[in-house]
GROMACS .gro file of C-alpha atoms in nm:
model
  345
    1UNK     CA    1   3.019  -0.128  -1.053
    2UNK     CA    2   2.998   0.200  -1.229
    3UNK     CA    3   3.279   0.457  -1.174
    4UNK     CA    4   3.054   0.744  -1.256
    5UNK     CA    5   2.790   0.686  -0.988
    6UNK     CA    6   2.797   0.620  -0.616
    7UNK     CA    7   2.531   0.348  -0.673
    8UNK     CA    8   2.526   0.054  -0.910
    9UNK     CA    9   2.207  -0.031  -1.104
   10UNK     CA   10   2.102  -0.259  -0.828
   11UNK     CA   11   2.040   0.026  -0.584
   12UNK     CA   12   1.680   0.134  -0.628
   13UNK     CA   13   1.704   0.410  -0.389
   14UNK     CA   14   1.846   0.645  -0.659
   15UNK     CA   15   1.789   0.493  -1.003
   16UNK     CA   16   1.513   0.223  -1.019
   17UNK     CA   17   1.527  -0.109  -1.207
   18UNK     CA   18   1.421  -0.086  -1.571
   19UNK     CA   19   1.251  -0.415  -1.643
   20UNK     CA   20   0.961  -0.527  -1.856
   21UNK     CA   21   0.657  -0.309  -1.791
   22UNK     CA   22   0.890  -0.046  -1.645
   23UNK     CA   23   0.874  -0.200  -1.305
   24UNK     CA   24   1.099  -0.086  -1.017
   25UNK     CA   25   1.180  -0.255  -0.700
   26UNK     CA   26   1.304  -0.115  -0.371
   27UNK     CA   27   1.559  -0.361  -0.218
   28UNK     CA   28   1.551  -0.166   0.112
   29UNK     CA   29   1.928  -0.155   0.135
   30UNK     CA   30   1.930   0.092   0.429
   31UNK     CA   31   1.730  -0.158   0.625
   32UNK     CA   32   1.973  -0.441   0.562
   33UNK     CA   33   2.274  -0.222   0.640
   34UNK     CA   34   2.106  -0.119   0.979
   35UNK     CA   35   2.060  -0.486   1.068
   36UNK     CA   36   2.420  -0.563   0.991
   37UNK     CA   37   2.534  -0.282   1.208
   38UNK     CA   38   2.306  -0.375   1.500
   39UNK     CA   39   2.405  -0.740   1.491
   40UNK     CA   40   2.781  -0.663   1.417
   41UNK     CA   41   2.726  -0.918   1.132
   42UNK     CA   42   3.010  -1.074   0.946
   43UNK     CA   43   2.800  -1.280   0.694
   44UNK     CA   44   2.491  -1.169   0.516
   45UNK     CA   45   2.271  -1.415   0.308
   46UNK     CA   46   2.060  -1.304   0.022
   47UNK     CA   47   1.776  -1.515  -0.122
   48UNK     CA   48   1.586  -1.423  -0.430
   49UNK     CA   49   1.291  -1.589  -0.609
   50UNK     CA   50   1.365  -1.749  -0.940
   51UNK     CA   51   1.258  -1.449  -1.153
   52UNK     CA   52   1.486  -1.211  -0.967
   53UNK     CA   53   1.803  -1.422  -0.903
   54UNK     CA   54   1.972  -1.239  -1.186
   55UNK     CA   55   1.942  -0.923  -0.985
   56UNK     CA   56   2.146  -1.081  -0.699
   57UNK     CA   57   2.490  -0.992  -0.803
   58UNK     CA   58   2.394  -0.614  -0.845
   59UNK     CA   59   2.234  -0.608  -0.506
   60UNK     CA   60   2.541  -0.770  -0.362
   61UNK     CA   61   2.762  -0.527  -0.531
   62UNK     CA   62   2.562  -0.235  -0.378
   63UNK     CA   63   2.590  -0.382  -0.031
   64UNK     CA   64   2.965  -0.433  -0.063
   65UNK     CA   65   3.010  -0.070  -0.141
   66UNK     CA   66   2.806   0.030   0.153
   67UNK     CA   67   2.943  -0.229   0.414
   68UNK     CA   68   3.274  -0.283   0.575
   69UNK     CA   69   3.518  -0.493   0.375
   70UNK     CA   70   3.513  -0.776   0.634
   71UNK     CA   71   3.135  -0.844   0.568
   72UNK     CA   72   3.082  -1.138   0.339
   73UNK     CA   73   2.777  -1.145   0.112
   74UNK     CA   74   2.640  -1.502   0.020
   75UNK     CA   75   2.379  -1.555  -0.251
   76UNK     CA   76   2.142  -1.854  -0.217
   77UNK     CA   77   2.139  -2.072  -0.526
   78UNK     CA   78   1.859  -2.285  -0.394
   79UNK     CA   79   1.523  -2.276  -0.583
   80UNK     CA   80   1.284  -2.024  -0.418
   81UNK     CA   81   0.903  -2.001  -0.498
   82UNK     CA   82   0.772  -1.836  -0.181
   83UNK     CA   83   0.799  -1.733   0.175
   84UNK     CA   84   0.754  -2.102   0.273
   85UNK     CA   85   1.076  -2.179   0.072
   86UNK     CA   86   1.355  -2.034   0.283
   87UNK     CA   87   1.716  -2.153   0.233
   88UNK     CA   88   1.752  -2.280   0.603
   89UNK     CA   89   2.105  -2.398   0.535
   90UNK     CA   90   2.219  -2.057   0.446
   91UNK     CA   91   1.999  -1.893   0.715
   92UNK     CA   92   2.174  -2.088   0.988
   93UNK     CA   93   2.514  -1.993   0.864
   94UNK     CA   94   2.471  -1.619   0.830
   95UNK     CA   95   2.418  -1.345   1.077
   96UNK     CA   96   2.169  -1.155   0.879
   97UNK     CA   97   1.948  -1.346   0.623
   98UNK     CA   98   1.741  -1.147   0.370
   99UNK     CA   99   1.447  -1.301   0.178
  100UNK     CA  100   1.341  -1.086  -0.126
  101UNK     CA  101   1.005  -1.092  -0.308
  102UNK     CA  102   0.758  -1.227  -0.056
  103UNK     CA  103   0.582  -1.109   0.260
  104UNK     CA  104   0.647  -1.283   0.586
  105UNK     CA  105   0.462  -1.617   0.647
  106UNK     CA  106   0.566  -1.612   1.018
  107UNK     CA  107   0.708  -1.336   1.240
  108UNK     CA  108   1.065  -1.413   1.314
  109UNK     CA  109   1.365  -1.197   1.384
  110UNK     CA  110   1.583  -1.447   1.192
  111UNK     CA  111   1.469  -1.319   0.859
  112UNK     CA  112   1.444  -0.990   0.699
  113UNK     CA  113   1.162  -0.990   0.440
  114UNK     CA  114   1.186  -0.744   0.159
  115UNK     CA  115   0.853  -0.770  -0.034
  116UNK     CA  116   0.951  -0.594  -0.353
  117UNK     CA  117   0.629  -0.415  -0.427
  118UNK     CA  118   0.546  -0.356  -0.786
  119UNK     CA  119   0.500  -0.009  -0.932
  120UNK     CA  120   0.279  -0.134  -1.222
  121UNK     CA  121  -0.031   0.086  -1.247
  122UNK     CA  122  -0.320  -0.140  -1.168
  123UNK     CA  123  -0.606   0.096  -1.239
  124UNK     CA  124  -0.623   0.085  -1.627
  125UNK     CA  125  -0.679  -0.286  -1.615
  126UNK     CA  126  -0.925  -0.254  -1.326
  127UNK     CA  127  -1.118  -0.004  -1.540
  128UNK     CA  128  -1.148  -0.279  -1.804
  129UNK     CA  129  -1.242  -0.543  -1.551
  130UNK     CA  130  -1.547  -0.349  -1.430
  131UNK     CA  131  -1.726  -0.467  -1.754
  132UNK     CA  132  -1.709  -0.822  -1.619
  133UNK     CA  133  -1.847  -0.728  -1.277
  134UNK     CA  134  -2.199  -0.659  -1.165
  135UNK     CA  135  -2.223  -0.354  -0.946
  136UNK     CA  136  -2.292  -0.459  -0.591
  137UNK     CA  137  -2.097  -0.696  -0.359
  138UNK     CA  138  -1.750  -0.788  -0.465
  139UNK     CA  139  -1.446  -0.948  -0.300
  140UNK     CA  140  -1.103  -0.797  -0.367
  141UNK     CA  141  -0.782  -1.003  -0.346
  142UNK     CA  142  -0.428  -0.960  -0.483
  143UNK     CA  143  -0.075  -1.095  -0.435
  144UNK     CA  144   0.207  -0.964  -0.222
  145UNK     CA  145   0.355  -0.762  -0.508
  146UNK     CA  146   0.056  -0.536  -0.523
  147UNK     CA  147  -0.045  -0.508  -0.158
  148UNK     CA  148   0.103  -0.163  -0.149
  149UNK     CA  149  -0.196  -0.047  -0.374
  150UNK     CA  150  -0.471  -0.256  -0.188
  151UNK     CA  151  -0.637   0.023  -0.008
  152UNK     CA  152  -0.634   0.244  -0.323
  153UNK     CA  153  -0.798  -0.041  -0.518
  154UNK     CA  154  -1.060  -0.088  -0.254
  155UNK     CA  155  -1.142   0.284  -0.259
  156UNK     CA  156  -1.143   0.289  -0.637
  157UNK     CA  157  -1.408   0.016  -0.649
  158UNK     CA  158  -1.612   0.186  -0.383
  159UNK     CA  159  -1.613   0.514  -0.574
  160UNK     CA  160  -1.771   0.326  -0.852
  161UNK     CA  161  -2.058   0.191  -0.652
  162UNK     CA  162  -1.935  -0.137  -0.534
  163UNK     CA  163  -1.950  -0.269  -0.193
  164UNK     CA  164  -1.610  -0.427  -0.137
  165UNK     CA  165  -1.558  -0.725   0.090
  166UNK     CA  166  -1.223  -0.809   0.219
  167UNK     CA  167  -1.068  -1.019   0.508
  168UNK     CA  168  -0.737  -1.147   0.625
  169UNK     CA  169  -0.706  -1.516   0.583
  170UNK     CA  170  -0.530  -1.749   0.824
  171UNK     CA  171  -0.189  -1.727   0.985
  172UNK     CA  172  -0.021  -1.820   0.654
  173UNK     CA  173  -0.132  -1.490   0.516
  174UNK     CA  174   0.038  -1.155   0.617
  175UNK     CA  175  -0.213  -0.894   0.475
  176UNK     CA  176  -0.588  -0.846   0.445
  177UNK     CA  177  -0.699  -0.948   0.087
  178UNK     CA  178  -0.376  -1.137   0.020
  179UNK     CA  179  -0.377  -1.478  -0.153
  180UNK     CA  180  -0.097  -1.724  -0.219
  181UNK     CA  181  -0.070  -1.998  -0.463
  182UNK     CA  182  -0.174  -2.244  -0.193
  183UNK     CA  183  -0.406  -2.039   0.022
  184UNK     CA  184  -0.722  -1.840  -0.064
  185UNK     CA  185  -0.871  -1.803   0.280
  186UNK     CA  186  -0.889  -1.420   0.221
  187UNK     CA  187  -1.153  -1.491  -0.048
  188UNK     CA  188  -1.382  -1.654   0.208
  189UNK     CA  189  -1.618  -1.341   0.193
  190UNK     CA  190  -1.990  -1.277   0.151
  191UNK     CA  191  -1.984  -1.193  -0.218
  192UNK     CA  192  -2.066  -1.397  -0.527
  193UNK     CA  193  -1.788  -1.236  -0.741
  194UNK     CA  194  -1.423  -1.169  -0.669
  195UNK     CA  195  -1.180  -0.944  -0.835
  196UNK     CA  196  -0.832  -1.073  -0.848
  197UNK     CA  197  -0.575  -0.811  -0.929
  198UNK     CA  198  -0.237  -0.964  -1.025
  199UNK     CA  199  -0.025  -1.154  -1.275
  200UNK     CA  200  -0.081  -1.504  -1.406
  201UNK     CA  201  -0.368  -1.736  -1.383
  202UNK     CA  202  -0.265  -1.990  -1.126
  203UNK     CA  203  -0.377  -1.796  -0.817
  204UNK     CA  204  -0.725  -1.709  -0.956
  205UNK     CA  205  -0.769  -2.064  -1.094
  206UNK     CA  206  -0.704  -2.202  -0.744
  207UNK     CA  207  -0.936  -1.946  -0.589
  208UNK     CA  208  -1.212  -2.039  -0.839
  209UNK     CA  209  -1.147  -2.414  -0.758
  210UNK     CA  210  -1.184  -2.352  -0.389
  211UNK     CA  211  -1.481  -2.127  -0.420
  212UNK     CA  212  -1.673  -2.273  -0.717
  213UNK     CA  213  -1.982  -2.075  -0.622
  214UNK     CA  214  -1.807  -1.742  -0.708
  215UNK     CA  215  -1.733  -1.581  -1.036
  216UNK     CA  216  -1.357  -1.486  -1.034
  217UNK     CA  217  -1.253  -1.201  -1.266
  218UNK     CA  218  -0.883  -1.165  -1.333
  219UNK     CA  219  -0.740  -0.813  -1.377
  220UNK     CA  220  -0.378  -0.877  -1.491
  221UNK     CA  221  -0.183  -0.551  -1.496
  222UNK     CA  222   0.138  -0.729  -1.595
  223UNK     CA  223   0.002  -0.886  -1.911
  224UNK     CA  224  -0.263  -0.618  -1.946
  225UNK     CA  225  -0.556  -0.853  -1.990
  226UNK     CA  226  -0.894  -0.927  -1.824
  227UNK     CA  227  -1.034  -1.276  -1.813
  228UNK     CA  228  -1.275  -1.489  -1.607
  229UNK     CA  229  -1.129  -1.794  -1.437
  230UNK     CA  230  -1.234  -2.112  -1.611
  231UNK     CA  231  -1.161  -2.425  -1.430
  232UNK     CA  232  -1.287  -2.682  -1.685
  233UNK     CA  233  -0.949  -2.754  -1.855
  234UNK     CA  234  -0.775  -2.787  -1.517
  235UNK     CA  235  -1.039  -3.017  -1.379
  236UNK     CA  236  -1.005  -3.251  -1.689
  237UNK     CA  237  -0.634  -3.266  -1.622
  238UNK     CA  238  -0.688  -3.348  -1.252
  239UNK     CA  239  -0.955  -3.616  -1.315
  240UNK     CA  240  -0.732  -3.773  -1.579
  241UNK     CA  241  -0.452  -3.808  -1.329
  242UNK     CA  242  -0.694  -3.959  -1.068
  243UNK     CA  243  -0.821  -4.222  -1.311
  244UNK     CA  244  -0.479  -4.317  -1.417
  245UNK     CA  245  -0.389  -4.376  -1.046
  246UNK     CA  246  -0.683  -4.589  -0.951
  247UNK     CA  247  -0.509  -4.911  -1.043
  248UNK     CA  248  -0.194  -4.820  -0.858
  249UNK     CA  249  -0.057  -5.062  -0.609
  250UNK     CA  250   0.270  -4.894  -0.489
  251UNK     CA  251   0.245  -4.540  -0.378
  252UNK     CA  252   0.523  -4.302  -0.313
  253UNK     CA  253   0.424  -4.041  -0.053
  254UNK     CA  254   0.625  -3.735  -0.105
  255UNK     CA  255   0.712  -3.529   0.215
  256UNK     CA  256   0.882  -3.207   0.134
  257UNK     CA  257   1.154  -3.096   0.372
  258UNK     CA  258   1.125  -2.729   0.289
  259UNK     CA  259   1.064  -2.533   0.615
  260UNK     CA  260   0.712  -2.408   0.513
  261UNK     CA  261   0.585  -2.695   0.298
  262UNK     CA  262   0.586  -2.996   0.527
  263UNK     CA  263   0.264  -3.175   0.611
  264UNK     CA  264   0.391  -3.457   0.825
  265UNK     CA  265   0.055  -3.553   0.968
  266UNK     CA  266  -0.097  -3.578   0.619
  267UNK     CA  267   0.178  -3.805   0.500
  268UNK     CA  268   0.174  -4.014   0.808
  269UNK     CA  269  -0.208  -4.076   0.786
  270UNK     CA  270  -0.158  -4.222   0.443
  271UNK     CA  271   0.126  -4.435   0.547
  272UNK     CA  272  -0.071  -4.572   0.846
  273UNK     CA  273  -0.362  -4.672   0.620
  274UNK     CA  274  -0.177  -4.816   0.320
  275UNK     CA  275   0.081  -5.099   0.363
  276UNK     CA  276   0.190  -5.032   0.004
  277UNK     CA  277   0.267  -4.659   0.055
  278UNK     CA  278   0.635  -4.554   0.093
  279UNK     CA  279   0.765  -4.234   0.243
  280UNK     CA  280   0.999  -4.037   0.022
  281UNK     CA  281   1.163  -3.721   0.172
  282UNK     CA  282   1.284  -3.455  -0.069
  283UNK     CA  283   1.357  -3.079  -0.076
  284UNK     CA  284   1.303  -3.008  -0.440
  285UNK     CA  285   1.046  -3.236  -0.603
  286UNK     CA  286   1.119  -3.284  -0.974
  287UNK     CA  287   1.023  -3.555  -1.242
  288UNK     CA  288   1.392  -3.648  -1.281
  289UNK     CA  289   1.438  -3.714  -0.903
  290UNK     CA  290   1.146  -3.948  -0.885
  291UNK     CA  291   1.196  -4.133  -1.206
  292UNK     CA  292   1.416  -4.403  -1.046
  293UNK     CA  293   1.163  -4.495  -0.789
  294UNK     CA  294   0.968  -4.801  -0.885
  295UNK     CA  295   0.619  -4.667  -0.792
  296UNK     CA  296   0.283  -4.682  -0.962
  297UNK     CA  297   0.176  -4.335  -0.851
  298UNK     CA  298   0.281  -4.056  -0.614
  299UNK     CA  299   0.094  -3.844  -0.357
  300UNK     CA  300   0.247  -3.503  -0.288
  301UNK     CA  301   0.194  -3.365   0.058
  302UNK     CA  302   0.418  -3.069  -0.006
  303UNK     CA  303   0.350  -2.753  -0.212
  304UNK     CA  304   0.026  -2.797  -0.413
  305UNK     CA  305   0.175  -2.629  -0.712
  306UNK     CA  306   0.418  -2.920  -0.767
  307UNK     CA  307   0.111  -3.129  -0.846
  308UNK     CA  308  -0.094  -2.878  -1.038
  309UNK     CA  309   0.181  -2.704  -1.239
  310UNK     CA  310   0.428  -2.989  -1.289
  311UNK     CA  311   0.188  -3.290  -1.257
  312UNK     CA  312   0.175  -3.367  -1.638
  313UNK     CA  313   0.564  -3.396  -1.639
  314UNK     CA  314   0.591  -3.673  -1.397
  315UNK     CA  315   0.625  -4.025  -1.546
  316UNK     CA  316   0.364  -4.162  -1.319
  317UNK     CA  317   0.044  -3.995  -1.176
  318UNK     CA  318   0.114  -3.727  -0.915
  319UNK     CA  319  -0.184  -3.666  -0.690
  320UNK     CA  320  -0.272  -3.419  -0.410
  321UNK     CA  321  -0.383  -3.585  -0.078
  322UNK     CA  322  -0.747  -3.521  -0.158
  323UNK     CA  323  -0.706  -3.680  -0.508
  324UNK     CA  324  -0.536  -3.974  -0.349
  325UNK     CA  325  -0.839  -4.037  -0.123
  326UNK     CA  326  -1.052  -4.055  -0.440
  327UNK     CA  327  -0.815  -4.270  -0.629
  328UNK     CA  328  -0.795  -4.540  -0.348
  329UNK     CA  329  -1.190  -4.536  -0.308
  330UNK     CA  330  -1.219  -4.343   0.022
  331UNK     CA  331  -1.392  -4.046  -0.133
  332UNK     CA  332  -1.629  -4.008  -0.433
  333UNK     CA  333  -1.504  -3.869  -0.754
  334UNK     CA  334  -1.718  -3.558  -0.731
  335UNK     CA  335  -1.526  -3.452  -0.413
  336UNK     CA  336  -1.221  -3.346  -0.602
  337UNK     CA  337  -1.119  -2.995  -0.498
  338UNK     CA  338  -0.805  -2.771  -0.503
  339UNK     CA  339  -0.546  -2.850  -0.252
  340UNK     CA  340  -0.471  -2.573  -0.019
  341UNK     CA  341  -0.214  -2.516   0.260
  342UNK     CA  342  -0.293  -2.368   0.597
  343UNK     CA  343  -0.090  -2.277   0.908
  344UNK     CA  344   0.285  -2.190   0.922
  345UNK     CA  345   0.580  -2.397   1.049
   0.00000   0.00000   0.00000
């Protein structure tokens, strides 16, 4: 803690956090303090996504300065990749539980969600993206980090002659126009082209897979680049995994125990139909954890990104439920599609 200031660098109310691309986050400390006072809390749990865990101690320091000495701050060390990935162990053992970096997947008074909206200026890269779009109907989607600018983005496109189509997806999504790495229902709109504003390629790649009839233009304000989603390389990888699994006899069926990632019915259906399928329950699904299981292939019923992001790292083929149906001959090869997740817990 600095002796020269009332606040440490973790308190964004006064200073701001200097990160790459000059981003700043608001940790909403006042809101957390208010919840502690209302609940007469003695223990406060803080959970950060992987990219912001290093900020945890600074935020804890700020809260310690602003809260009574008898309030204990606990930091979650569990991996965290989304709002579906709550540390339920810590949540059950604290009076106030704060989840940073994601919007709520389900309304609950047990969790305080602090979304951490980005302050990156999205409009310069949107200006470049217009060159890849045809003036007319266009869908607009983004991630939770940029939802604070969504209405401005929509108006910006409308001012340039576009008819913007947006919708709120299913219950797994909090906001209109929001997409997740496992859910693109907000892109189910009446337009042949979709503008995705956000970092990375995974979200727009999944969107392009689920909506192959649409052109998906990626305006990435974090890496300052405009691209068009191309699913060819991804499809080759997935078809390769399916082909390698076609001769499999023993299947490991992964059921993820994370609160928002369990698809028990999907796992059970596979077990009911395949006498050579074995249920494996896990919280964190990693290649090392599965290496000692004597299986010919695995099917992951948890987060689709385990399969698509990390699939090549597993020692045996790791398939999505839909890919499994192809590998065992229940569905044709050309039915391969992106695995999506619907509903909450």
